[in-house]
Each structure stands twice: as structure tokens, then as C-alpha cells.
PDB file of N, CA and C in Angstrom:
ATOM      1  N   UNK A   1     -53.941 -61.044  48.339  1.00 63.00           N
ATOM      2  CA  UNK A   1     -53.419 -62.000  47.414  1.00 63.00           C
ATOM      3  C   UNK A   1     -52.873 -63.206  48.139  1.00 63.00           C
ATOM      4  N   UNK A   2     -52.389 -64.165  47.398  1.00 71.00           N
ATOM      5  CA  UNK A   2     -51.817 -65.329  48.006  1.00 71.00           C
ATOM      6  C   UNK A   2     -50.745 -65.925  47.125  1.00 71.00           C
ATOM      7  N   UNK A   3     -49.964 -66.800  47.739  1.00 74.00           N
ATOM      8  CA  UNK A   3     -48.902 -67.496  47.031  1.00 74.00           C
ATOM      9  C   UNK A   3     -49.015 -68.976  47.284  1.00 74.00           C
ATOM     10  N   UNK A   4     -48.904 -69.782  46.250  1.00 74.00           N
ATOM     11  CA  UNK A   4     -48.984 -71.273  46.372  1.00 74.00           C
ATOM     12  C   UNK A   4     -47.679 -71.844  45.878  1.00 74.00           C
ATOM     13  N   UNK A   5     -47.024 -72.647  46.736  1.00 79.00           N
ATOM     14  CA  UNK A   5     -45.797 -73.335  46.391  1.00 79.00           C
ATOM     15  C   UNK A   5     -46.042 -74.835  46.419  1.00 79.00           C
ATOM     16  N   UNK A   6     -45.552 -75.554  45.407  1.00 78.00           N
ATOM     17  CA  UNK A   6     -45.605 -77.003  45.395  1.00 78.00           C
ATOM     18  C   UNK A   6     -44.152 -77.509  45.434  1.00 78.00           C
ATOM     19  N   UNK A   7     -43.863 -78.271  46.495  1.00 79.00           N
ATOM     20  CA  UNK A   7     -42.509 -78.728  46.748  1.00 79.00           C
ATOM     21  C   UNK A   7     -42.506 -80.262  46.852  1.00 79.00           C
ATOM     22  N   UNK A   8     -41.628 -80.899  46.068  1.00 79.00           N
ATOM     23  CA  UNK A   8     -41.503 -82.368  46.096  1.00 79.00           C
ATOM     24  C   UNK A   8     -40.062 -82.742  46.403  1.00 79.00           C
ATOM     25  N   UNK A   9     -39.872 -83.545  47.447  1.00 80.00           N
ATOM     26  CA  UNK A   9     -38.559 -83.981  47.869  1.00 80.00           C
ATOM     27  C   UNK A   9     -37.596 -82.821  48.067  1.00 80.00           C
ATOM     28  N   UNK A  10     -38.088 -81.706  48.591  1.00 82.00           N
ATOM     29  CA  UNK A  10     -37.275 -80.542  48.852  1.00 82.00           C
ATOM     30  C   UNK A  10     -37.030 -79.631  47.666  1.00 82.00           C
ATOM     31  N   UNK A  11     -37.529 -79.994  46.475  1.00 85.00           N
ATOM     32  CA  UNK A  11     -37.346 -79.183  45.270  1.00 85.00           C
ATOM     33  C   UNK A  11     -38.638 -78.437  44.976  1.00 85.00           C
ATOM     34  N   UNK A  12     -38.518 -77.147  44.717  1.00 83.00           N
ATOM     35  CA  UNK A  12     -39.680 -76.321  44.338  1.00 83.00           C
ATOM     36  C   UNK A  12     -40.093 -76.655  42.905  1.00 83.00           C
ATOM     37  N   UNK A  13     -41.306 -77.177  42.742  1.00 84.00           N
ATOM     38  CA  UNK A  13     -41.836 -77.520  41.423  1.00 84.00           C
ATOM     39  C   UNK A  13     -42.657 -76.409  40.821  1.00 84.00           C
ATOM     40  N   UNK A  14     -43.345 -75.657  41.658  1.00 82.00           N
ATOM     41  CA  UNK A  14     -44.317 -74.685  41.171  1.00 82.00           C
ATOM     42  C   UNK A  14     -44.426 -73.572  42.161  1.00 82.00           C
ATOM     43  N   UNK A  15     -44.409 -72.319  41.687  1.00 83.00           N
ATOM     44  CA  UNK A  15     -44.534 -71.144  42.543  1.00 83.00           C
ATOM     45  C   UNK A  15     -45.518 -70.198  41.843  1.00 83.00           C
ATOM     46  N   UNK A  16     -46.642 -69.932  42.505  1.00 78.00           N
ATOM     47  CA  UNK A  16     -47.699 -69.158  41.867  1.00 78.00           C
ATOM     48  C   UNK A  16     -48.132 -68.047  42.816  1.00 78.00           C
ATOM     49  N   UNK A  17     -48.062 -66.788  42.361  1.00 75.00           N
ATOM     50  CA  UNK A  17     -48.487 -65.643  43.149  1.00 75.00           C
ATOM     51  C   UNK A  17     -49.700 -65.003  42.490  1.00 75.00           C
ATOM     52  N   UNK A  18     -50.710 -64.713  43.277  1.00 70.00           N
ATOM     53  CA  UNK A  18     -51.926 -64.109  42.752  1.00 70.00           C
ATOM     54  C   UNK A  18     -52.217 -62.844  43.574  1.00 70.00           C
ATOM     55  N   UNK A  19     -52.380 -61.736  42.933  1.00 69.00           N
ATOM     56  CA  UNK A  19     -52.741 -60.465  43.574  1.00 69.00           C
ATOM     57  C   UNK A  19     -54.231 -60.257  43.369  1.00 69.00           C
ATOM     58  N   UNK A  20     -55.033 -61.087  44.003  1.00 66.00           N
ATOM     59  CA  UNK A  20     -56.489 -61.045  43.884  1.00 66.00           C
ATOM     60  C   UNK A  20     -57.119 -60.651  45.215  1.00 66.00           C
ATOM     61  N   UNK A  21     -57.734 -59.467  45.252  1.00 64.00           N
ATOM     62  CA  UNK A  21     -58.299 -59.016  46.524  1.00 64.00           C
ATOM     63  C   UNK A  21     -59.686 -59.586  46.796  1.00 64.00           C
ATOM     64  N   UNK A  22     -60.248 -60.378  45.874  1.00 67.00           N
ATOM     65  CA  UNK A  22     -61.561 -60.964  46.114  1.00 67.00           C
ATOM     66  C   UNK A  22     -61.462 -62.282  46.866  1.00 67.00           C
ATOM     67  N   UNK A  23     -60.267 -62.856  46.932  1.00 59.00           N
ATOM     68  CA  UNK A  23     -60.057 -64.102  47.664  1.00 59.00           C
ATOM     69  C   UNK A  23     -59.669 -63.747  49.115  1.00 59.00           C
ATOM     70  N   UNK A  24     -60.665 -63.474  49.941  1.00 62.00           N
ATOM     71  CA  UNK A  24     -60.386 -62.967  51.276  1.00 62.00           C
ATOM     72  C   UNK A  24     -60.662 -63.972  52.397  1.00 62.00           C
ATOM     73  N   UNK A  25     -61.263 -65.130  52.086  1.00 64.00           N
ATOM     74  CA  UNK A  25     -61.602 -66.049  53.160  1.00 64.00           C
ATOM     75  C   UNK A  25     -60.382 -66.768  53.723  1.00 64.00           C
ATOM     76  N   UNK A  26     -59.322 -66.879  52.917  1.00 60.00           N
ATOM     77  CA  UNK A  26     -58.117 -67.571  53.361  1.00 60.00           C
ATOM     78  C   UNK A  26     -58.250 -69.097  53.422  1.00 60.00           C
ATOM     79  N   UNK A  27     -59.261 -69.643  52.729  1.00 62.00           N
ATOM     80  CA  UNK A  27     -59.507 -71.078  52.729  1.00 62.00           C
ATOM     81  C   UNK A  27     -59.225 -71.641  51.331  1.00 62.00           C
ATOM     82  N   UNK A  28     -58.658 -72.846  51.313  1.00 60.00           N
ATOM     83  CA  UNK A  28     -58.352 -73.518  50.060  1.00 60.00           C
ATOM     84  C   UNK A  28     -58.627 -74.977  50.248  1.00 60.00           C
ATOM     85  N   UNK A  29     -59.363 -75.566  49.324  1.00 61.00           N
ATOM     86  CA  UNK A  29     -59.615 -77.008  49.356  1.00 61.00           C
ATOM     87  C   UNK A  29     -58.710 -77.702  48.343  1.00 61.00           C
ATOM     88  N   UNK A  30     -58.021 -78.749  48.796  1.00 64.00           N
ATOM     89  CA  UNK A  30     -57.104 -79.433  47.914  1.00 64.00           C
ATOM     90  C   UNK A  30     -56.912 -80.870  48.420  1.00 64.00           C
ATOM     91  N   UNK A  31     -56.892 -81.818  47.513  1.00 65.00           N
ATOM     92  CA  UNK A  31     -56.676 -83.221  47.872  1.00 65.00           C
ATOM     93  C   UNK A  31     -55.783 -83.881  46.848  1.00 65.00           C
ATOM     94  N   UNK A  32     -54.730 -84.549  47.299  1.00 69.00           N
ATOM     95  CA  UNK A  32     -53.863 -85.261  46.365  1.00 69.00           C
ATOM     96  C   UNK A  32     -53.231 -86.449  47.163  1.00 69.00           C
ATOM     97  N   UNK A  33     -53.742 -87.620  46.966  1.00 68.00           N
ATOM     98  CA  UNK A  33     -53.221 -88.794  47.668  1.00 68.00           C
ATOM     99  C   UNK A  33     -52.173 -89.545  46.843  1.00 68.00           C
ATOM    100  N   UNK A  34     -51.947 -89.125  45.593  1.00 71.00           N
ATOM    101  CA  UNK A  34     -51.019 -89.887  44.737  1.00 71.00           C
ATOM    102  C   UNK A  34     -49.574 -89.477  44.863  1.00 71.00           C
ATOM    103  N   UNK A  35     -49.272 -88.376  45.562  1.00 69.00           N
ATOM    104  CA  UNK A  35     -47.917 -87.892  45.696  1.00 69.00           C
ATOM    105  C   UNK A  35     -47.592 -87.662  47.169  1.00 69.00           C
ATOM    106  N   UNK A  36     -47.246 -88.722  47.918  1.00 73.00           N
ATOM    107  CA  UNK A  36     -47.059 -88.604  49.358  1.00 73.00           C
ATOM    108  C   UNK A  36     -45.853 -87.737  49.729  1.00 73.00           C
ATOM    109  N   UNK A  37     -44.865 -87.554  48.859  1.00 72.00           N
ATOM    110  CA  UNK A  37     -43.689 -86.765  49.178  1.00 72.00           C
ATOM    111  C   UNK A  37     -43.792 -85.321  48.708  1.00 72.00           C
ATOM    112  N   UNK A  38     -44.982 -84.859  48.428  1.00 69.00           N
ATOM    113  CA  UNK A  38     -45.178 -83.511  47.886  1.00 69.00           C
ATOM    114  C   UNK A  38     -45.856 -82.654  48.963  1.00 69.00           C
ATOM    115  N   UNK A  39     -45.339 -81.460  49.185  1.00 69.00           N
ATOM    116  CA  UNK A  39     -45.900 -80.482  50.129  1.00 69.00           C
ATOM    117  C   UNK A  39     -46.578 -79.373  49.355  1.00 69.00           C
ATOM    118  N   UNK A  40     -47.713 -78.971  49.809  1.00 68.00           N
ATOM    119  CA  UNK A  40     -48.443 -77.830  49.237  1.00 68.00           C
ATOM    120  C   UNK A  40     -48.520 -76.770  50.303  1.00 68.00           C
ATOM    121  N   UNK A  41     -47.954 -75.623  50.027  1.00 69.00           N
ATOM    122  CA  UNK A  41     -47.916 -74.533  51.015  1.00 69.00           C
ATOM    123  C   UNK A  41     -48.585 -73.298  50.426  1.00 69.00           C
ATOM    124  N   UNK A  42     -49.454 -72.704  51.207  1.00 67.00           N
ATOM    125  CA  UNK A  42     -50.128 -71.473  50.781  1.00 67.00           C
ATOM    126  C   UNK A  42     -49.921 -70.414  51.826  1.00 67.00           C
ATOM    127  N   UNK A  43     -49.565 -69.215  51.411  1.00 66.00           N
ATOM    128  CA  UNK A  43     -49.369 -68.112  52.350  1.00 66.00           C
ATOM    129  C   UNK A  43     -49.940 -66.823  51.768  1.00 66.00           C
ATOM    130  N   UNK A  44     -50.317 -65.932  52.672  1.00 65.00           N
ATOM    131  CA  UNK A  44     -50.862 -64.638  52.250  1.00 65.00           C
ATOM    132  C   UNK A  44     -49.725 -63.736  51.756  1.00 65.00           C
ATOM    133  N   UNK A  45     -50.009 -62.960  50.733  1.00 62.00           N
ATOM    134  CA  UNK A  45     -49.059 -62.011  50.183  1.00 62.00           C
ATOM    135  C   UNK A  45     -49.715 -60.633  50.250  1.00 62.00           C
ATOM    136  N   UNK A  46     -49.073 -59.634  50.856  1.00 65.00           N
ATOM    137  CA  UNK A  46     -49.682 -58.314  50.907  1.00 65.00           C
ATOM    138  C   UNK A  46     -49.870 -57.680  49.528  1.00 65.00           C
ATOM    139  N   UNK A  47     -51.027 -57.084  49.326  1.00 60.00           N
ATOM    140  CA  UNK A  47     -51.353 -56.413  48.056  1.00 60.00           C
ATOM    141  C   UNK A  47     -51.059 -54.947  48.223  1.00 60.00           C
ATOM    142  N   UNK A  48     -50.300 -54.315  47.299  1.00 67.00           N
ATOM    143  CA  UNK A  48     -49.999 -52.907  47.421  1.00 67.00           C
ATOM    144  C   UNK A  48     -51.290 -52.053  47.440  1.00 67.00           C
ATOM    145  N   UNK A  49     -51.253 -50.997  48.205  1.00 70.00           N
ATOM    146  CA  UNK A  49     -52.415 -50.108  48.337  1.00 70.00           C
ATOM    147  C   UNK A  49     -52.842 -49.552  46.985  1.00 70.00           C
ATOM    148  N   UNK A  50     -51.892 -49.267  46.101  1.00 74.00           N
ATOM    149  CA  UNK A  50     -52.241 -48.720  44.788  1.00 74.00           C
ATOM    150  C   UNK A  50     -53.116 -49.707  44.006  1.00 74.00           C
ATOM    151  N   UNK A  51     -52.856 -50.971  44.130  1.00 73.00           N
ATOM    152  CA  UNK A  51     -53.668 -51.983  43.419  1.00 73.00           C
ATOM    153  C   UNK A  51     -55.084 -52.013  43.942  1.00 73.00           C
ATOM    154  N   UNK A  52     -55.225 -51.878  45.249  1.00 74.00           N
ATOM    155  CA  UNK A  52     -56.568 -51.865  45.850  1.00 74.00           C
ATOM    156  C   UNK A  52     -57.321 -50.617  45.389  1.00 74.00           C
ATOM    157  N   UNK A  53     -56.689 -49.466  45.387  1.00 79.00           N
ATOM    158  CA  UNK A  53     -57.324 -48.234  44.932  1.00 79.00           C
ATOM    159  C   UNK A  53     -57.717 -48.342  43.481  1.00 79.00           C
ATOM    160  N   UNK A  54     -56.859 -48.914  42.643  1.00 80.00           N
ATOM    161  CA  UNK A  54     -57.125 -49.028  41.231  1.00 80.00           C
ATOM    162  C   UNK A  54     -58.343 -49.906  40.953  1.00 80.00           C
ATOM    163  N   UNK A  55     -58.406 -51.073  41.613  1.00 83.00           N
ATOM    164  CA  UNK A  55     -59.526 -51.969  41.397  1.00 83.00           C
ATOM    165  C   UNK A  55     -60.828 -51.383  41.952  1.00 83.00           C
ATOM    166  N   UNK A  56     -60.753 -50.635  43.054  1.00 84.00           N
ATOM    167  CA  UNK A  56     -61.937 -49.968  43.588  1.00 84.00           C
ATOM    168  C   UNK A  56     -62.444 -48.910  42.635  1.00 84.00           C
ATOM    169  N   UNK A  57     -61.528 -48.088  42.092  1.00 86.00           N
ATOM    170  CA  UNK A  57     -61.906 -47.037  41.151  1.00 86.00           C
ATOM    171  C   UNK A  57     -62.470 -47.662  39.856  1.00 86.00           C
ATOM    172  N   UNK A  58     -61.897 -48.751  39.409  1.00 87.00           N
ATOM    173  CA  UNK A  58     -62.395 -49.420  38.205  1.00 87.00           C
ATOM    174  C   UNK A  58     -63.802 -49.959  38.422  1.00 87.00           C
ATOM    175  N   UNK A  59     -64.063 -50.524  39.586  1.00 88.00           N
ATOM    176  CA  UNK A  59     -65.405 -51.006  39.910  1.00 88.00           C
ATOM    177  C   UNK A  59     -66.404 -49.859  39.993  1.00 88.00           C
ATOM    178  N   UNK A  60     -66.000 -48.720  40.576  1.00 88.00           N
ATOM    179  CA  UNK A  60     -66.900 -47.572  40.639  1.00 88.00           C
ATOM    180  C   UNK A  60     -67.226 -47.029  39.265  1.00 88.00           C
ATOM    181  N   UNK A  61     -66.234 -46.961  38.386  1.00 88.00           N
ATOM    182  CA  UNK A  61     -66.486 -46.523  37.011  1.00 88.00           C
ATOM    183  C   UNK A  61     -67.447 -47.478  36.300  1.00 88.00           C
ATOM    184  N   UNK A  62     -67.281 -48.761  36.523  1.00 86.00           N
ATOM    185  CA  UNK A  62     -68.188 -49.721  35.906  1.00 86.00           C
ATOM    186  C   UNK A  62     -69.631 -49.552  36.386  1.00 86.00           C
ATOM    187  N   UNK A  63     -69.806 -49.278  37.701  1.00 86.00           N
ATOM    188  CA  UNK A  63     -71.151 -49.043  38.224  1.00 86.00           C
ATOM    189  C   UNK A  63     -71.763 -47.772  37.657  1.00 86.00           C
ATOM    190  N   UNK A  64     -70.952 -46.705  37.540  1.00 85.00           N
ATOM    191  CA  UNK A  64     -71.457 -45.479  36.964  1.00 85.00           C
ATOM    192  C   UNK A  64     -71.850 -45.654  35.500  1.00 85.00           C
ATOM    193  N   UNK A  65     -71.049 -46.392  34.771  1.00 81.00           N
ATOM    194  CA  UNK A  65     -71.368 -46.638  33.329  1.00 81.00           C
ATOM    195  C   UNK A  65     -72.633 -47.453  33.225  1.00 81.00           C
ATOM    196  N   UNK A  66     -72.779 -48.456  34.060  1.00 77.00           N
ATOM    197  CA  UNK A  66     -73.978 -49.287  34.025  1.00 77.00           C
ATOM    198  C   UNK A  66     -75.231 -48.450  34.369  1.00 77.00           C
ATOM    199  N   UNK A  67     -75.075 -47.578  35.351  1.00 72.00           N
ATOM    200  CA  UNK A  67     -76.201 -46.743  35.766  1.00 72.00           C
ATOM    201  C   UNK A  67     -76.673 -45.866  34.610  1.00 72.00           C
ATOM    202  N   UNK A  68     -75.736 -45.305  33.857  1.00 72.00           N
ATOM    203  CA  UNK A  68     -76.085 -44.434  32.726  1.00 72.00           C
ATOM    204  C   UNK A  68     -76.739 -45.196  31.608  1.00 72.00           C
ATOM    205  N   UNK A  69     -76.395 -46.456  31.402  1.00 64.00           N
ATOM    206  CA  UNK A  69     -76.939 -47.243  30.305  1.00 64.00           C
ATOM    207  C   UNK A  69     -78.317 -47.820  30.602  1.00 64.00           C
ATOM    208  N   UNK A  70     -78.735 -47.841  31.872  1.00 58.00           N
ATOM    209  CA  UNK A  70     -80.019 -48.423  32.227  1.00 58.00           C
ATOM    210  C   UNK A  70     -81.122 -47.444  32.089  1.00 58.00           C
TER     211      UNK A  70
END
């Protein structure tokens, strides 16, 4: 997962945390020339092991269901 903070003049304007295990490249494209006093910070957030197991099991169940319907 990752966390994105938008800070302007030392004040936190926006804090966004995403527990998405598919975003693994660690790259983000962003451009904003209209706010020179604004900082954009992105950092990795550890995802709990239970969430990884749950999404893996959910994907496996989806594959099994698709296999039965074909």
C-alpha cells in the first residue's frame, strides 16, 4: 500500500492511505506547476499479512468459479 500527503505552507491539506497490493512498482507520475509552495509526499505503508491472504484467497476462488463456468 501507500500513503499520499499534500502539504501547503506547512499545513496538511490531504492525507490518503491505500492498502492496494497491486501497486508494487513504487512509481508515481505527478505534475503541478501552479502551486509552488505545495509539497507532495508519497511513502510505502506496510499491508497486514491477513489482507494479503484474503485477497489471494478471493482471487483463487474467482479463478475456480470461472473454471467451472467455462
